[in-house]
mmCIF file of C-alpha atoms in Angstrom:
data_model
loop_
_atom_site.group_PDB
_atom_site.id
_atom_site.type_symbol
_atom_site.label_atom_id
_atom_site.label_comp_id
_atom_site.label_asym_id
_atom_site.label_seq_id
_atom_site.Cartn_x
_atom_site.Cartn_y
_atom_site.Cartn_z
ATOM 1 C CA UNK A 1 -11.047 16.878 -1.809
ATOM 2 C CA UNK A 2 -11.162 13.466 -0.259
ATOM 3 C CA UNK A 3 -14.743 12.403 -0.611
ATOM 4 C CA UNK A 4 -14.963 9.630 1.944
ATOM 5 C CA UNK A 5 -12.445 8.735 4.600
ATOM 6 C CA UNK A 6 -15.173 8.011 7.138
ATOM 7 C CA UNK A 7 -15.342 4.469 5.682
ATOM 8 C CA UNK A 8 -11.686 3.658 6.185
ATOM 9 C CA UNK A 9 -12.469 0.298 7.721
ATOM 10 C CA UNK A 10 -15.604 -0.638 5.794
ATOM 11 C CA UNK A 11 -15.697 -2.957 2.831
ATOM 12 C CA UNK A 12 -17.446 -2.543 -0.461
ATOM 13 C CA UNK A 13 -21.128 -2.141 -1.267
ATOM 14 C CA UNK A 14 -20.798 -1.275 -4.966
ATOM 15 C CA UNK A 15 -18.210 -2.693 -7.341
ATOM 16 C CA UNK A 16 -15.414 -0.220 -8.067
ATOM 17 C CA UNK A 17 -12.022 -0.348 -9.721
ATOM 18 C CA UNK A 18 -8.931 -0.295 -7.534
ATOM 19 C CA UNK A 19 -6.361 1.952 -9.227
ATOM 20 C CA UNK A 20 -2.842 1.982 -7.792
ATOM 21 C CA UNK A 21 -0.695 4.568 -9.581
ATOM 22 C CA UNK A 22 2.894 3.941 -8.572
ATOM 23 C CA UNK A 23 6.155 5.508 -9.676
ATOM 24 C CA UNK A 24 7.084 2.608 -11.951
ATOM 25 C CA UNK A 25 3.812 0.900 -12.851
ATOM 26 C CA UNK A 26 0.035 1.216 -12.854
ATOM 27 C CA UNK A 27 -2.021 -1.593 -11.316
ATOM 28 C CA UNK A 28 -5.775 -2.147 -11.621
ATOM 29 C CA UNK A 29 -8.083 -4.716 -10.047
ATOM 30 C CA UNK A 30 -11.840 -5.243 -10.276
ATOM 31 C CA UNK A 31 -13.544 -7.532 -7.760
ATOM 32 C CA UNK A 32 -17.000 -8.911 -7.162
ATOM 33 C CA UNK A 33 -18.101 -9.871 -3.665
ATOM 34 C CA UNK A 34 -20.671 -12.558 -2.934
ATOM 35 C CA UNK A 35 -21.653 -14.553 0.136
ATOM 36 C CA UNK A 36 -18.752 -16.915 -0.547
ATOM 37 C CA UNK A 37 -16.104 -14.216 -0.798
ATOM 38 C CA UNK A 38 -14.317 -12.236 -3.472
ATOM 39 C CA UNK A 39 -13.886 -13.083 -7.134
ATOM 40 C CA UNK A 40 -11.486 -11.235 -9.395
ATOM 41 C CA UNK A 41 -13.268 -10.096 -12.541
ATOM 42 C CA UNK A 42 -10.374 -8.214 -14.152
ATOM 43 C CA UNK A 43 -6.811 -7.139 -13.483
ATOM 44 C CA UNK A 44 -4.041 -5.303 -15.262
ATOM 45 C CA UNK A 45 -0.528 -4.014 -14.767
ATOM 46 C CA UNK A 46 1.355 -1.634 -17.064
ATOM 47 C CA UNK A 47 4.836 -0.202 -16.648
ATOM 48 C CA UNK A 48 5.297 3.570 -16.781
ATOM 49 C CA UNK A 49 7.913 4.666 -19.307
ATOM 50 C CA UNK A 50 10.823 6.292 -17.499
ATOM 51 C CA UNK A 51 11.643 9.963 -18.049
ATOM 52 C CA UNK A 52 13.754 12.588 -16.294
ATOM 53 C CA UNK A 53 11.338 15.329 -17.333
ATOM 54 C CA UNK A 54 8.446 15.884 -14.903
ATOM 55 C CA UNK A 55 5.921 16.812 -17.593
ATOM 56 C CA UNK A 56 6.842 13.858 -19.760
ATOM 57 C CA UNK A 57 6.719 11.538 -16.758
ATOM 58 C CA UNK A 58 3.187 12.722 -16.038
ATOM 59 C CA UNK A 59 2.200 12.172 -19.671
ATOM 60 C CA UNK A 60 3.707 8.692 -19.546
ATOM 61 C CA UNK A 61 1.744 7.941 -16.381
ATOM 62 C CA UNK A 62 -1.576 8.954 -17.938
ATOM 63 C CA UNK A 63 -0.784 6.848 -20.995
ATOM 64 C CA UNK A 64 0.002 3.876 -18.758
ATOM 65 C CA UNK A 65 -3.318 4.272 -16.921
ATOM 66 C CA UNK A 66 -5.205 4.323 -20.215
ATOM 67 C CA UNK A 67 -3.296 1.345 -21.591
ATOM 68 C CA UNK A 68 -3.834 -0.652 -18.408
ATOM 69 C CA UNK A 69 -7.565 0.099 -18.411
ATOM 70 C CA UNK A 70 -7.950 -0.876 -22.060
ATOM 71 C CA UNK A 71 -5.916 -4.074 -21.762
ATOM 72 C CA UNK A 72 -7.858 -5.211 -18.688
ATOM 73 C CA UNK A 73 -11.170 -4.514 -20.464
ATOM 74 C CA UNK A 74 -12.759 -3.292 -17.240
ATOM 75 C CA UNK A 75 -16.296 -1.971 -17.539
ATOM 76 C CA UNK A 76 -16.617 0.467 -14.649
ATOM 77 C CA UNK A 77 -14.891 3.839 -14.764
ATOM 78 C CA UNK A 78 -15.484 4.489 -11.063
ATOM 79 C CA UNK A 79 -12.101 4.195 -9.397
ATOM 80 C CA UNK A 80 -10.631 4.297 -5.912
ATOM 81 C CA UNK A 81 -7.101 5.699 -5.730
ATOM 82 C CA UNK A 82 -4.613 5.636 -2.877
ATOM 83 C CA UNK A 83 -2.036 8.024 -1.440
ATOM 84 C CA UNK A 84 1.131 7.429 0.548
ATOM 85 C CA UNK A 85 4.451 9.031 1.349
ATOM 86 C CA UNK A 86 5.631 12.130 3.147
ATOM 87 C CA UNK A 87 2.549 14.141 2.176
ATOM 88 C CA UNK A 88 0.303 11.746 4.119
ATOM 89 C CA UNK A 89 -0.002 11.488 7.903
ATOM 90 C CA UNK A 90 -1.815 8.815 9.923
ATOM 91 C CA UNK A 91 -2.045 9.392 13.666
ATOM 92 C CA UNK A 92 -4.063 7.982 16.551
ATOM 93 C CA UNK A 93 -5.861 10.382 18.893
ATOM 94 C CA UNK A 94 -7.237 9.960 22.387
ATOM 95 C CA UNK A 95 -9.372 12.833 23.707
ATOM 96 C CA UNK A 96 -11.476 13.196 26.846
ATOM 97 C CA UNK A 97 -15.094 12.370 26.066
ATOM 98 C CA UNK A 98 -16.376 14.861 23.483
ATOM 99 C CA UNK A 99 -19.775 15.752 22.132
ATOM 100 C CA UNK A 100 -20.269 14.905 18.440
ATOM 101 C CA UNK A 101 -20.194 18.571 17.456
ATOM 102 C CA UNK A 102 -16.836 19.025 19.213
ATOM 103 C CA UNK A 103 -14.958 16.248 17.443
ATOM 104 C CA UNK A 104 -14.223 17.950 14.122
ATOM 105 C CA UNK A 105 -12.550 20.972 15.695
ATOM 106 C CA UNK A 106 -10.586 18.760 18.104
ATOM 107 C CA UNK A 107 -9.318 16.585 15.249
ATOM 108 C CA UNK A 108 -8.391 19.659 13.193
ATOM 109 C CA UNK A 109 -6.396 21.069 16.097
ATOM 110 C CA UNK A 110 -4.664 17.730 16.636
ATOM 111 C CA UNK A 111 -3.783 17.516 12.937
ATOM 112 C CA UNK A 112 -2.228 20.985 13.015
ATOM 113 C CA UNK A 113 0.042 19.834 15.842
ATOM 114 C CA UNK A 114 1.111 16.393 14.620
ATOM 115 C CA UNK A 115 1.241 16.678 10.816
ATOM 116 C CA UNK A 116 4.724 17.282 9.326
ATOM 117 C CA UNK A 117 3.121 19.584 6.740
ATOM 118 C CA UNK A 118 0.582 22.404 6.864
ATOM 119 C CA UNK A 119 -2.790 21.039 7.945
ATOM 120 C CA UNK A 120 -4.376 24.214 6.573
ATOM 121 C CA UNK A 121 -3.366 23.140 3.056
ATOM 122 C CA UNK A 122 -4.499 19.565 3.565
ATOM 123 C CA UNK A 123 -7.597 17.411 3.679
ATOM 124 C CA UNK A 124 -8.152 16.010 7.168
ATOM 125 C CA UNK A 125 -10.567 13.273 8.138
ATOM 126 C CA UNK A 126 -10.955 10.769 10.948
ATOM 127 C CA UNK A 127 -12.501 7.496 12.038
ATOM 128 C CA UNK A 128 -13.676 6.843 15.610
ATOM 129 C CA UNK A 129 -12.753 3.556 17.255
ATOM 130 C CA UNK A 130 -14.815 2.245 20.145
ATOM 131 C CA UNK A 131 -13.053 1.695 23.467
ATOM 132 C CA UNK A 132 -13.959 0.782 27.031
ATOM 133 C CA UNK A 133 -12.697 4.064 28.483
ATOM 134 C CA UNK A 134 -14.738 7.222 28.785
ATOM 135 C CA UNK A 135 -12.795 8.816 25.940
ATOM 136 C CA UNK A 136 -13.164 9.810 22.311
ATOM 137 C CA UNK A 137 -10.560 7.814 20.430
ATOM 138 C CA UNK A 138 -9.774 7.161 16.814
ATOM 139 C CA UNK A 139 -7.469 7.688 13.871
ATOM 140 C CA UNK A 140 -6.964 10.875 11.896
ATOM 141 C CA UNK A 141 -5.701 10.996 8.335
ATOM 142 C CA UNK A 142 -4.310 14.026 6.554
ATOM 143 C CA UNK A 143 -2.997 14.442 3.025
ATOM 144 C CA UNK A 144 -1.871 17.543 1.207
ATOM 145 C CA UNK A 145 -4.345 19.022 -1.237
ATOM 146 C CA UNK A 146 -1.657 19.026 -3.929
ATOM 147 C CA UNK A 147 -1.158 15.260 -3.650
ATOM 148 C CA UNK A 148 -4.884 14.564 -3.747
ATOM 149 C CA UNK A 149 -5.374 16.868 -6.719
ATOM 150 C CA UNK A 150 -2.497 15.223 -8.571
ATOM 151 C CA UNK A 151 -3.929 11.715 -8.158
ATOM 152 C CA UNK A 152 -7.497 12.668 -9.045
ATOM 153 C CA UNK A 153 -6.312 14.657 -12.065
ATOM 154 C CA UNK A 154 -4.281 11.704 -13.365
ATOM 155 C CA UNK A 155 -7.407 9.558 -13.244
ATOM 156 C CA UNK A 156 -9.470 12.279 -14.916
ATOM 157 C CA UNK A 157 -6.985 12.696 -17.757
ATOM 158 C CA UNK A 158 -7.233 8.947 -18.325
ATOM 159 C CA UNK A 159 -11.049 9.332 -18.571
ATOM 160 C CA UNK A 160 -11.695 7.691 -15.201
ATOM 161 C CA UNK A 161 -13.673 9.073 -12.260
ATOM 162 C CA UNK A 162 -11.928 8.957 -8.872
ATOM 163 C CA UNK A 163 -14.827 8.752 -6.428
ATOM 164 C CA UNK A 164 -12.849 7.969 -3.286
ATOM 165 C CA UNK A 165 -9.306 8.587 -2.051
ATOM 166 C CA UNK A 166 -7.826 6.009 0.292
ATOM 167 C CA UNK A 167 -4.542 5.523 2.116
ATOM 168 C CA UNK A 168 -2.319 2.741 0.787
ATOM 169 C CA UNK A 169 -1.623 1.432 4.287
ATOM 170 C CA UNK A 170 -5.323 1.121 5.101
ATOM 171 C CA UNK A 171 -5.988 -0.558 1.762
ATOM 172 C CA UNK A 172 -3.347 -3.156 2.646
ATOM 173 C CA UNK A 173 -4.851 -3.771 6.083
ATOM 174 C CA UNK A 174 -8.392 -4.102 4.742
ATOM 175 C CA UNK A 175 -7.205 -6.476 2.055
ATOM 176 C CA UNK A 176 -5.272 -8.647 4.480
ATOM 177 C CA UNK A 177 -7.946 -8.725 7.178
ATOM 178 C CA UNK A 178 -10.757 -9.596 4.787
ATOM 179 C CA UNK A 179 -8.789 -12.370 3.072
ATOM 180 C CA UNK A 180 -6.960 -13.824 6.069
ATOM 181 C CA UNK A 181 -9.835 -13.659 8.581
ATOM 182 C CA UNK A 182 -10.196 -17.006 10.270
ATOM 183 C CA UNK A 183 -6.863 -18.275 9.037
ATOM 184 C CA UNK A 184 -4.032 -19.518 11.196
ATOM 185 C CA UNK A 185 -2.603 -16.170 12.299
ATOM 186 C CA UNK A 186 -6.037 -14.780 13.161
ATOM 187 C CA UNK A 187 -6.905 -17.822 15.216
ATOM 188 C CA UNK A 188 -3.697 -17.776 17.228
ATOM 189 C CA UNK A 189 -3.894 -13.966 17.685
ATOM 190 C CA UNK A 190 -0.376 -13.470 16.413
ATOM 191 C CA UNK A 191 0.493 -9.882 15.596
ATOM 192 C CA UNK A 192 1.389 -9.645 11.926
ATOM 193 C CA UNK A 193 2.560 -6.784 9.744
ATOM 194 C CA UNK A 194 2.438 -5.994 6.052
ATOM 195 C CA UNK A 195 5.444 -4.480 4.290
ATOM 196 C CA UNK A 196 4.740 -3.001 0.870
ATOM 197 C CA UNK A 197 7.957 -2.114 -0.957
ATOM 198 C CA UNK A 198 7.271 -0.058 -4.045
ATOM 199 C CA UNK A 199 9.488 2.049 -6.247
ATOM 200 C CA UNK A 200 9.424 5.344 -4.351
ATOM 201 C CA UNK A 201 7.795 4.456 -1.004
ATOM 202 C CA UNK A 202 7.848 1.644 1.516
ATOM 203 C CA UNK A 203 4.756 1.202 3.697
ATOM 204 C CA UNK A 204 4.626 -0.761 6.938
ATOM 205 C CA UNK A 205 1.081 -1.460 8.141
ATOM 206 C CA UNK A 206 0.014 -3.256 11.329
ATOM 207 C CA UNK A 207 -3.402 -3.850 12.900
ATOM 208 C CA UNK A 208 -3.579 -4.913 16.530
ATOM 209 C CA UNK A 209 -6.247 -7.186 18.008
ATOM 210 C CA UNK A 210 -8.297 -4.176 19.149
ATOM 211 C CA UNK A 211 -8.617 -2.750 15.647
ATOM 212 C CA UNK A 212 -6.039 0.019 16.020
ATOM 213 C CA UNK A 213 -4.028 0.557 12.832
ATOM 214 C CA UNK A 214 -0.393 1.542 12.654
ATOM 215 C CA UNK A 215 0.872 2.891 9.327
ATOM 216 C CA UNK A 216 4.310 4.297 8.549
ATOM 217 C CA UNK A 217 5.617 5.350 5.148
ATOM 218 C CA UNK A 218 9.358 5.342 4.510
ATOM 219 C CA UNK A 219 11.088 7.118 1.639
ATOM 220 C CA UNK A 220 13.766 4.481 1.047
ATOM 221 C CA UNK A 221 12.359 1.962 -1.424
ATOM 222 C CA UNK A 222 12.980 -0.102 -4.544
ATOM 223 C CA UNK A 223 14.301 2.685 -6.772
ATOM 224 C CA UNK A 224 16.923 3.592 -4.164
ATOM 225 C CA UNK A 225 18.012 -0.025 -3.803
ATOM 226 C CA UNK A 226 18.358 -0.443 -7.568
ATOM 227 C CA UNK A 227 20.284 2.826 -7.896
ATOM 228 C CA UNK A 228 22.748 1.827 -5.166
ATOM 229 C CA UNK A 229 23.349 -1.603 -6.704
ATOM 230 C CA UNK A 230 23.844 -0.021 -10.130
ATOM 231 C CA UNK A 231 26.345 2.516 -8.780
ATOM 232 C CA UNK A 232 28.350 -0.091 -6.877
ATOM 233 C CA UNK A 233 28.607 -2.387 -9.898
ATOM 234 C CA UNK A 234 28.906 0.351 -12.549
ATOM 235 C CA UNK A 235 25.875 -1.167 -14.248
ATOM 236 C CA UNK A 236 22.868 0.582 -15.850
ATOM 237 C CA UNK A 237 19.831 0.651 -13.579
ATOM 238 C CA UNK A 238 17.660 -1.073 -16.181
ATOM 239 C CA UNK A 239 20.154 -3.943 -16.304
ATOM 240 C CA UNK A 240 19.941 -4.287 -12.523
ATOM 241 C CA UNK A 241 16.133 -4.248 -12.680
ATOM 242 C CA UNK A 242 16.222 -6.953 -15.315
ATOM 243 C CA UNK A 243 18.472 -9.158 -13.206
ATOM 244 C CA UNK A 244 16.415 -8.688 -10.042
ATOM 245 C CA UNK A 245 13.137 -9.350 -11.836
ATOM 246 C CA UNK A 246 14.462 -12.426 -13.652
ATOM 247 C CA UNK A 247 14.127 -16.038 -12.661
ATOM 248 C CA UNK A 248 17.534 -16.206 -10.948
ATOM 249 C CA UNK A 249 18.177 -14.739 -7.524
ATOM 250 C CA UNK A 250 20.655 -11.920 -7.067
ATOM 251 C CA UNK A 251 23.354 -14.263 -5.719
ATOM 252 C CA UNK A 252 23.429 -16.211 -8.980
ATOM 253 C CA UNK A 253 23.940 -12.986 -10.918
ATOM 254 C CA UNK A 254 26.762 -11.831 -8.656
ATOM 255 C CA UNK A 255 24.657 -9.148 -6.976
ATOM 256 C CA UNK A 256 24.018 -10.883 -3.662
ATOM 257 C CA UNK A 257 26.443 -8.764 -1.630
ATOM 258 C CA UNK A 258 25.330 -5.597 -3.386
ATOM 259 C CA UNK A 259 21.677 -6.376 -2.713
ATOM 260 C CA UNK A 260 22.362 -6.884 0.980
ATOM 261 C CA UNK A 261 24.322 -3.631 1.228
ATOM 262 C CA UNK A 262 21.689 -1.685 -0.685
ATOM 263 C CA UNK A 263 18.925 -3.086 1.529
ATOM 264 C CA UNK A 264 20.733 -2.252 4.773
ATOM 265 C CA UNK A 265 18.954 1.080 5.262
ATOM 266 C CA UNK A 266 15.554 -0.433 4.510
ATOM 267 C CA UNK A 267 16.158 -3.313 6.911
ATOM 268 C CA UNK A 268 17.325 -0.874 9.594
ATOM 269 C CA UNK A 269 14.307 1.396 9.090
ATOM 270 C CA UNK A 270 11.846 -1.505 9.219
ATOM 271 C CA UNK A 271 13.513 -3.033 12.277
ATOM 272 C CA UNK A 272 13.466 0.271 14.159
ATOM 273 C CA UNK A 273 9.826 0.868 13.240
ATOM 274 C CA UNK A 274 8.823 -2.591 14.466
ATOM 275 C CA UNK A 275 10.601 -1.967 17.769
ATOM 276 C CA UNK A 276 8.956 1.449 18.088
ATOM 277 C CA UNK A 277 5.533 -0.092 17.472
ATOM 278 C CA UNK A 278 6.089 -2.716 20.156
ATOM 279 C CA UNK A 279 7.298 -0.116 22.657
ATOM 280 C CA UNK A 280 4.395 2.284 22.002
ATOM 281 C CA UNK A 281 1.563 -0.238 21.920
ATOM 282 C CA UNK A 282 0.221 -2.874 24.243
ATOM 283 C CA UNK A 283 0.450 -5.465 21.488
ATOM 284 C CA UNK A 284 2.763 -8.422 21.366
ATOM 285 C CA UNK A 285 5.858 -8.373 19.200
ATOM 286 C CA UNK A 286 5.231 -8.680 15.484
ATOM 287 C CA UNK A 287 5.910 -12.327 14.729
ATOM 288 C CA UNK A 288 5.230 -12.496 11.011
ATOM 289 C CA UNK A 289 5.834 -10.049 8.184
ATOM 290 C CA UNK A 290 3.938 -10.342 4.894
ATOM 291 C CA UNK A 291 5.885 -8.671 2.086
ATOM 292 C CA UNK A 292 4.288 -7.294 -1.076
ATOM 293 C CA UNK A 293 4.819 -4.505 -3.594
ATOM 294 C CA UNK A 294 6.717 -4.404 -6.852
ATOM 295 C CA UNK A 295 10.170 -4.819 -5.305
ATOM 296 C CA UNK A 296 9.006 -7.801 -3.256
ATOM 297 C CA UNK A 297 9.389 -9.807 -6.475
ATOM 298 C CA UNK A 298 13.143 -9.135 -6.654
ATOM 299 C CA UNK A 299 15.110 -12.361 -6.519
ATOM 300 C CA UNK A 300 16.499 -13.035 -3.044
ATOM 301 C CA UNK A 301 14.854 -9.998 -1.415
ATOM 302 C CA UNK A 302 12.308 -11.780 0.788
ATOM 303 C CA UNK A 303 14.914 -14.362 1.779
ATOM 304 C CA UNK A 304 17.265 -11.543 2.798
ATOM 305 C CA UNK A 305 14.602 -9.931 4.989
ATOM 306 C CA UNK A 306 13.851 -13.294 6.569
ATOM 307 C CA UNK A 307 17.506 -13.665 7.575
ATOM 308 C CA UNK A 308 18.019 -10.145 8.845
ATOM 309 C CA UNK A 309 14.824 -8.942 10.526
ATOM 310 C CA UNK A 310 14.429 -11.528 13.267
ATOM 311 C CA UNK A 311 10.802 -12.288 12.371
ATOM 312 C CA UNK A 312 9.262 -14.751 9.960
ATOM 313 C CA UNK A 313 9.058 -13.086 6.537
ATOM 314 C CA UNK A 314 6.963 -14.448 3.676
ATOM 315 C CA UNK A 315 5.944 -13.221 0.238
ATOM 316 C CA UNK A 316 2.257 -12.287 0.203
ATOM 317 C CA UNK A 317 0.102 -12.733 -2.881
ATOM 318 C CA UNK A 318 -3.509 -11.720 -2.113
ATOM 319 C CA UNK A 319 -4.745 -13.568 -5.200
ATOM 320 C CA UNK A 320 -3.933 -16.857 -3.463
ATOM 321 C CA UNK A 321 -7.065 -16.281 -1.344
ATOM 322 C CA UNK A 322 -9.319 -14.877 -4.087
ATOM 323 C CA UNK A 323 -11.371 -16.877 -6.572
ATOM 324 C CA UNK A 324 -10.639 -16.153 -10.222
ATOM 325 C CA UNK A 325 -13.058 -15.995 -13.080
ATOM 326 C CA UNK A 326 -12.748 -18.338 -16.019
ATOM 327 C CA UNK A 327 -10.707 -15.883 -18.098
ATOM 328 C CA UNK A 328 -7.238 -17.393 -18.359
ATOM 329 C CA UNK A 329 -5.608 -14.232 -19.714
ATOM 330 C CA UNK A 330 -5.338 -12.889 -16.173
ATOM 331 C CA UNK A 331 -3.687 -16.000 -14.720
ATOM 332 C CA UNK A 332 -0.139 -14.776 -15.391
ATOM 333 C CA UNK A 333 -0.954 -11.510 -13.627
ATOM 334 C CA UNK A 334 -2.333 -13.336 -10.588
ATOM 335 C CA UNK A 335 0.560 -15.785 -10.351
ATOM 336 C CA UNK A 336 3.570 -13.700 -11.380
ATOM 337 C CA UNK A 337 2.753 -10.159 -10.290
ATOM 338 C CA UNK A 338 0.139 -10.726 -7.584
ATOM 339 C CA UNK A 339 2.311 -9.405 -4.716
ATOM 340 C CA UNK A 340 2.789 -6.146 -6.627
ATOM 341 C CA UNK A 341 -0.982 -5.644 -6.785
ATOM 342 C CA UNK A 342 -1.881 -5.888 -3.091
ATOM 343 C CA UNK A 343 -2.697 -2.173 -2.778
ATOM 344 C CA UNK A 344 -4.892 -2.295 -5.898
ATOM 345 C CA UNK A 345 -6.773 -5.286 -4.462
ATOM 346 C CA UNK A 346 -7.375 -3.425 -1.204
ATOM 347 C CA UNK A 347 -8.562 -0.337 -3.056
ATOM 348 C CA UNK A 348 -11.016 -2.472 -5.039
ATOM 349 C CA UNK A 349 -12.562 -3.649 -1.756
ATOM 350 C CA UNK A 350 -13.640 -0.151 -0.711
ATOM 351 C CA UNK A 351 -17.235 0.967 -0.243
ATOM 352 C CA UNK A 352 -18.875 3.965 -1.878
#
């Protein structure tokens, strides 16, 4: 079961390890918070060996978690994991004023009506958000029990203790808000969004000025883009990954047109979601998009989004706003793979 989704918007009280188990890599981050802000005490990233067999892929994932933990030399075994994808639902609710004892049943009923999966086979939780109206408003979160069990079991098999299950989109928002608070975009009240493009899922997360979150997970992501480029050029997928993750941009490798074609669906999905958000909310148009995730590092990808989406698009590395300890062995991780670790950073900021 999810042990604590009542603290979706709270930050940490006890140091924990942020563990982001993706489809292609495992990311870990340990932070320490003081009066002056956050300091990274350890970080690690380990690729998951590819396999077509489900059982072997799971074994490879556990091995990657163990290897990442050992290489990062992190002391705590208390971890916060995240979930995303089609087995997770995030929805706002707005009820007439309810008594405290009436809220749980009302949220459960709402979840059964809005979740695209069986709420009876899911963990459901909520967070109330204050408003000026005489209403009970907030955000509900639901995730299938099978997804939660899978993530917690992966951590357990790697000899780690998952004490809290978060939502990737909320982890991104908490990370961004805590690091960017008081910066230019906060001061000018511009509406910004975070786009996390991983291997199997793409997450778009937005927080308006009133504290209302908007999170949407899309199934089209980095693996699909790579597969389409590989098919069009009759090239092995690993070769395409190597080109996209190299120092040269896709254009220089002759993949520029293929990259743009393969990203068309993602760009369309993101554009439609941004327009839907603007139409459904009282917020201003999203004016700036911060891009992170493993595929955000692909050469020419952020530049392509900047040309096609009609909003300012920038690569976001959360480590740019976090102090680092004196250990230089992590510097390459911070500088080269920082955007891929945004979810892990947000998970490490959680409270227990």
